[in-house]
Coordinates of C-alpha atoms in Angstrom, one line a residue:
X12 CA -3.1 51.9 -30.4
X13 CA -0.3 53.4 -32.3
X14 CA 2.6 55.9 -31.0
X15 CA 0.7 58.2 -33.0
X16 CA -2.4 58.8 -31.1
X17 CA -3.4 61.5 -28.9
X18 CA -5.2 59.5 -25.9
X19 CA -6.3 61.6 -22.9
X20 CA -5.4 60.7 -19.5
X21 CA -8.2 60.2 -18.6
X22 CA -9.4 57.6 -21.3
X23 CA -6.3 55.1 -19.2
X24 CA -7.7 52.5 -16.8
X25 CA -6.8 53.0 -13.2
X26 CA -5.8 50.5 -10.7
X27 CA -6.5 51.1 -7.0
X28 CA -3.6 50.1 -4.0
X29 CA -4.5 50.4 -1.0
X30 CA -2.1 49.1 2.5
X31 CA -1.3 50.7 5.4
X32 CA -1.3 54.4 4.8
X33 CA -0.1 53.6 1.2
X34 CA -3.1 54.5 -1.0
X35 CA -3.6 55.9 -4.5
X36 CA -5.4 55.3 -7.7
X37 CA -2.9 55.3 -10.7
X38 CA -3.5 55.5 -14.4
X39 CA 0.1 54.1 -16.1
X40 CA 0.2 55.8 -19.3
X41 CA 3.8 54.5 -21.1
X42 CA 2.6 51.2 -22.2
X43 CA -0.9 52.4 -23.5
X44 CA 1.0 55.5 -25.5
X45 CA 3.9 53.2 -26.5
X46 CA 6.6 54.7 -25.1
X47 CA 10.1 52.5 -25.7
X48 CA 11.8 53.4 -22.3
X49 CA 10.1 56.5 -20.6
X50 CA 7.9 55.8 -18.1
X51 CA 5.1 57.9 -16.6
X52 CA 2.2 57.3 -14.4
X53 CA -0.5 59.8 -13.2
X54 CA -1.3 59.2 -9.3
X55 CA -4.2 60.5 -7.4
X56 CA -3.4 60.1 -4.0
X57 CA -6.6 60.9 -1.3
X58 CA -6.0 63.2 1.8
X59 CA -3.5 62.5 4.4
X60 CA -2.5 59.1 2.5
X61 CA 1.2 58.0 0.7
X62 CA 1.9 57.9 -2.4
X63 CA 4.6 55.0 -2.3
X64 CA 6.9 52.7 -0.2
X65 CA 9.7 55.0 1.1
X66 CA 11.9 53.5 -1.7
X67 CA 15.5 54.3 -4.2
X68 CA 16.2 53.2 -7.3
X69 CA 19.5 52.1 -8.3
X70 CA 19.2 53.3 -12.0
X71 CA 16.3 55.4 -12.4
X72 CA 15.7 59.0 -11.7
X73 CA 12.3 60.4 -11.0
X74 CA 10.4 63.6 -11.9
X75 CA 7.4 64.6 -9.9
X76 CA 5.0 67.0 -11.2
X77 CA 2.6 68.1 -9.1
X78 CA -0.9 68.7 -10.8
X79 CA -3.3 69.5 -7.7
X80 CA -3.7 69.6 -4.3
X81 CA -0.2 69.2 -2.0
X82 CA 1.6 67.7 1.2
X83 CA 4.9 67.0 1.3
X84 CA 7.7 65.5 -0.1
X85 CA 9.6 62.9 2.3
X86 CA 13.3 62.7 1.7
X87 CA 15.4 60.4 4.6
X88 CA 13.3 61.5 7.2
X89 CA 13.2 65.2 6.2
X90 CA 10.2 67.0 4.7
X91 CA 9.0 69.9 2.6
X92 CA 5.6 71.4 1.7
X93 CA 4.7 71.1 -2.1
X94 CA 2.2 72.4 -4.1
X95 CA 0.6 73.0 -7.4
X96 CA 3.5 73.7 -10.0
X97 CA 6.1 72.2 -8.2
X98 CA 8.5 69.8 -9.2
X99 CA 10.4 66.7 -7.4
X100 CA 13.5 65.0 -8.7
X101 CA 15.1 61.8 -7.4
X102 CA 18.6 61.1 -9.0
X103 CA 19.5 57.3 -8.7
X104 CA 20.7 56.0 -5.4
X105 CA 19.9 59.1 -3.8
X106 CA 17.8 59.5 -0.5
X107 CA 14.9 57.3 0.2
X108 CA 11.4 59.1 -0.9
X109 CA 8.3 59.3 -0.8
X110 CA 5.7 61.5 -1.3
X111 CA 2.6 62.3 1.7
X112 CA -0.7 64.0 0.2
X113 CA -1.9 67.0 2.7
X114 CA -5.9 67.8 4.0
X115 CA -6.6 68.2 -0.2
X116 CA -5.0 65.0 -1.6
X117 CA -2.7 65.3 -4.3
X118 CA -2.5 64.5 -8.1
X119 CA 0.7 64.2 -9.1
X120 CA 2.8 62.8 -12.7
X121 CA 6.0 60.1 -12.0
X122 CA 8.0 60.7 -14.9
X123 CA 11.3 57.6 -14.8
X124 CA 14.2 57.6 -17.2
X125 CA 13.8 53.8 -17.5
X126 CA 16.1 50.6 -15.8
X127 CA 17.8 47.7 -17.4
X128 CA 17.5 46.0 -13.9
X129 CA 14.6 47.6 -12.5
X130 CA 16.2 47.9 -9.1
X131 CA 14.2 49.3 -6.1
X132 CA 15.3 48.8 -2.5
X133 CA 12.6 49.9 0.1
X134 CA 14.6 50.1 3.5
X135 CA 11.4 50.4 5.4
X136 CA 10.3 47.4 4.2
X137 CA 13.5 45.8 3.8
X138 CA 12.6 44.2 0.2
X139 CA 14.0 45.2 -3.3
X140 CA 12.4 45.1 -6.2
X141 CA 14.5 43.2 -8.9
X142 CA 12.2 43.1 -11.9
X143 CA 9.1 41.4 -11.7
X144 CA 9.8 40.2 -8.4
X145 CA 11.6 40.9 -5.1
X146 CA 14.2 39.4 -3.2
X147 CA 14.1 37.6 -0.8
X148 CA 12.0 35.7 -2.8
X149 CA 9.9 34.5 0.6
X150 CA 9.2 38.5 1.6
X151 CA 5.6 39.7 1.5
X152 CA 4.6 41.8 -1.7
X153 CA 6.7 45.0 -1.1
X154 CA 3.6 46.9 -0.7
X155 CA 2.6 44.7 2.3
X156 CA 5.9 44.6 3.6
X157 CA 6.0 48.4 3.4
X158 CA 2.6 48.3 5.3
X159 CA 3.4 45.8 7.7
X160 CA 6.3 48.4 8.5
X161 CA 4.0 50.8 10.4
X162 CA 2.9 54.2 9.1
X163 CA 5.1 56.9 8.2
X164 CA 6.1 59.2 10.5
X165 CA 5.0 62.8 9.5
X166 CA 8.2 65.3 10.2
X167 CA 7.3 68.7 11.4
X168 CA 7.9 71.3 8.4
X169 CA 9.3 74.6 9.2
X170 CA 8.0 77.3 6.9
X171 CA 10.5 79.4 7.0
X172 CA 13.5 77.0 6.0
X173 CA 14.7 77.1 2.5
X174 CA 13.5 73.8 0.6
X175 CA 15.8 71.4 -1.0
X176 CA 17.7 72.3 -4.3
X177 CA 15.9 69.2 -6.0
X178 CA 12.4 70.8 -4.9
X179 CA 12.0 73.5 -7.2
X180 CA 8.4 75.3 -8.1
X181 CA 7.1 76.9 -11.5
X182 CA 7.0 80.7 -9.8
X183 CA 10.9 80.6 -8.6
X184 CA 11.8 80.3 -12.5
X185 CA 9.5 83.2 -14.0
X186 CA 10.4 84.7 -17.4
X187 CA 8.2 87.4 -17.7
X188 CA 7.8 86.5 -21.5
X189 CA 4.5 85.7 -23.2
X190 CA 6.0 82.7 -24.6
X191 CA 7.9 80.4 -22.2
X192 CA 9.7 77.3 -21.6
X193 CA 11.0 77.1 -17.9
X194 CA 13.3 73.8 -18.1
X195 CA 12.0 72.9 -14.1
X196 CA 13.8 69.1 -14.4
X197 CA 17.3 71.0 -14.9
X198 CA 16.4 73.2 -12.2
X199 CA 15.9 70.7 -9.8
X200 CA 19.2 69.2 -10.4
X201 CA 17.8 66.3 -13.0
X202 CA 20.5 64.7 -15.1
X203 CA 19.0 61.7 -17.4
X204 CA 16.3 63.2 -18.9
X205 CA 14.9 66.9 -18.9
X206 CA 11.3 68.2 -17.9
X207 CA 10.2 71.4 -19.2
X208 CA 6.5 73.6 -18.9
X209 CA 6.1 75.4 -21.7
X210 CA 3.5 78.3 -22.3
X211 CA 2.1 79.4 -26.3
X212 CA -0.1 82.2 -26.5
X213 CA -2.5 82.0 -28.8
X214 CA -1.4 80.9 -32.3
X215 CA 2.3 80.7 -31.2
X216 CA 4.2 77.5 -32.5
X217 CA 6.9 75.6 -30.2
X218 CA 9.9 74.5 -31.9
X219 CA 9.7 73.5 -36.0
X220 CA 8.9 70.0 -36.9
X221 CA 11.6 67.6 -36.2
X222 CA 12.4 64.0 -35.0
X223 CA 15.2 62.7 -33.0
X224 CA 17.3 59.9 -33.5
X225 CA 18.1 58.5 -29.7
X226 CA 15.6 60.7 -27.7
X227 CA 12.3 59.9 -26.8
X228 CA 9.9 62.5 -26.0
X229 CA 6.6 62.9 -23.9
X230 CA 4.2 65.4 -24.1
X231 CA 0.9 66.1 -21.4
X232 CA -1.1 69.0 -22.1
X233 CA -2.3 71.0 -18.8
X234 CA -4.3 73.8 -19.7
X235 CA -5.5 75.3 -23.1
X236 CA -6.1 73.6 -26.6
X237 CA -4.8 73.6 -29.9
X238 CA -2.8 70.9 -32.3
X239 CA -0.2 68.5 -32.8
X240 CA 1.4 67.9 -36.3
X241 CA 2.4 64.3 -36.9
X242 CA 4.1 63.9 -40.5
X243 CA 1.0 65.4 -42.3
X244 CA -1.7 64.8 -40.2
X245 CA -2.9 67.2 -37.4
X246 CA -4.7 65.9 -34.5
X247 CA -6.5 68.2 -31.7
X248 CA -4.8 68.7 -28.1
X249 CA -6.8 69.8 -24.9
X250 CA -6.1 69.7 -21.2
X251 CA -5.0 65.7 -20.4
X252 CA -4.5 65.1 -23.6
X253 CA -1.0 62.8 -23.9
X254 CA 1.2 62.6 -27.2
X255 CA 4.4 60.2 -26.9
X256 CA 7.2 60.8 -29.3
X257 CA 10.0 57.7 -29.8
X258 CA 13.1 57.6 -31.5
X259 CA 13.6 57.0 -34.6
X260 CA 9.9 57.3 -36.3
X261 CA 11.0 59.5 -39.1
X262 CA 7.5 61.0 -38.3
X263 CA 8.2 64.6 -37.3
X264 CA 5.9 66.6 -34.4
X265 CA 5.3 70.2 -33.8
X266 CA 2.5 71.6 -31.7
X267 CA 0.6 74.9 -32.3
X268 CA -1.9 76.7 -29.9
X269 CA -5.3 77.5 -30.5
X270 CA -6.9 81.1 -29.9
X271 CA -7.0 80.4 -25.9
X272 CA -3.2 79.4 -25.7
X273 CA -1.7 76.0 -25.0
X274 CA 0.5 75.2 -21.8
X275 CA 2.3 71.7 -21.7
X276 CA 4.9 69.6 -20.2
X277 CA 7.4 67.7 -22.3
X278 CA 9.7 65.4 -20.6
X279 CA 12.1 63.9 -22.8
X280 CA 15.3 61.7 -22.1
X281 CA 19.0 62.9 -22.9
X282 CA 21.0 60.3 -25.3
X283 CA 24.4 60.9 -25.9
X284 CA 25.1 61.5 -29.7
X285 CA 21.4 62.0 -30.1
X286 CA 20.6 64.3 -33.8
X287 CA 17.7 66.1 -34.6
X288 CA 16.0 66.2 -38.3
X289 CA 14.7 69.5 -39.0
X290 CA 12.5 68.7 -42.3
X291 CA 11.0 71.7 -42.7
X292 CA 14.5 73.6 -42.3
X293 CA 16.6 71.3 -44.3
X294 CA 18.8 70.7 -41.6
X295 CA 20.1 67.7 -39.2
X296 CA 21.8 68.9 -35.6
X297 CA 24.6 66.5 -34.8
X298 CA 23.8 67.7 -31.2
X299 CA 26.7 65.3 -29.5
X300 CA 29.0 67.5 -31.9
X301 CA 27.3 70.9 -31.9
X302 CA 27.5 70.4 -35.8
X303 CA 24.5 71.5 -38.3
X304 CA 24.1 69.7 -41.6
X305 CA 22.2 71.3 -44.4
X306 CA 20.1 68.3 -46.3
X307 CA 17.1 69.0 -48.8
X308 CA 14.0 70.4 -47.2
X309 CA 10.8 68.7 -47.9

């Protein structure tokens, strides 16, 4: 498979974890789309389970998406209710998370800005992931020691208290626009990389065909159909359908939707002195610079 494709989600095998009250099936999309550094998994987590070790990473930072169902987001002993639209974001060595699937389950995306180190420390547990391994080097699998830690203790959530500013759902940043882009990972306080949901009526375009030079891009359609232009090939799109964009192909993307609109997510990273190639505008954005370059259009 190429970085080119459009795979569907659902076409990804899954593996199954089970220990403890840790338990979800997960479909880990980066390798099979070729992403260079993005990662991004799609979890289905069953009713009343975890979705992962109470755990912090010492260089990533997380986005959650949640696709269906709800529970509640653990942070250091504290909890909120979450729910379809809403969006998680865990900043490196932040507080310890997790997330705790309600009476429906929960489906959720992990989007990570990538690690050099791959650093992980579960407290619970009292492991870190370093890598492909974990120290001490005599501990159980982190998983197991995580289970051998005891369920998690469910905190009582009060409706009525405000949630926490990196919790942040799809209604509280409405634009009352037919066409929208709500930029949720910047919302909730996300500083590596950016997560926006964008809505296309029908026939609308997103932004002009272009290709970056240090960012990598993600896309994962969730409702609606239509296209995605790669150089001069166009490929369909339909809900689950998954398009990675690296750096650097010279291949530039666009996406158009089809008569029943198209509604996506595109998490991309931020890369200082990153520049966009606009072919179709004959222009380059030096966007470290704020500096526009005209060049010859194709």
């Amino acid at each position: 498979m190429t970085a080119t494709d459009v795979i569907s989600v659902h076409e990804i095998p899954s593996r199954t974890v089970a220990e403890g009250d840790i338990a979800f099936d997960r479909r880990r999309i980066g390798p099979v789309v070729g992403t260079h550094r993005i990662g991004v998994s799609w979890y289905e987590v069953p009713p009343g389970k975890r979705q992962m070790p109470v755990h912090v990473h010492g260089e990533e930072e997380e986005i959650f998406y949640v696709l269906a169902g709800g529970g509640l987001a653990w942070q250091k002993g504290e909890a909120c209710a979450i729910r379809p639209g809403d969006v998680i974001v865990h900043r490196p060595n932040g507080r310890p998370h997790t997330l705790l699937a309600g009476d429906a389950g929960m489906t959720v995306l992990a989007f990570d800005s990538g690690s050099e180190s791959g650093f992980s420390f579960l407290p619970r547990a009292g492991v870190m992931w370093a890598g492909p391994r974990w120290v001490p080097l005599d501990a159980p699998h982190p998983f197991r020691a995580e289970g051998l830690a005891g369920p998690l203790e469910r905190p009582v959530v009060d409706p009525d208290q405000p949630r926490p500013a990196n919790v942040v759902g799809l209604r509280e940043l409405e634009t009352g626009r037919p066409s929208r882009l709500r930029a949720l990972g910047r919302a909730a306080g996300a500083v590596k990389a950016g997560l926006n949901h964008v809505t296309l009526p029908a026939g609308a375009t997103g932004p002009p065909p272009h290709v970056h030079s240090l960012e990598e891009e993600l896309f994962y359609v969730l409702s609606g159909s239509g296209t995605v232009t790669l150089g001069a090939d166009e490929h369909p799109l339909t809900a689950g359908d998954i398009v990675a964009r690296p750096p650097a192909t010279g291949v530039a993307h666009s996406l158009r939707a089809a008569q029943d609109g198209l509604t996506y997510l595109v998490y991309g990273t931020r890369e200082a002195g990153d520049s966009v190639y606009y072919p179709t505008r004959g222009q380059v954005r030096l966007r470290g610079l704020g500096v526009t370059i005209a060049v010859p259009a194709d």
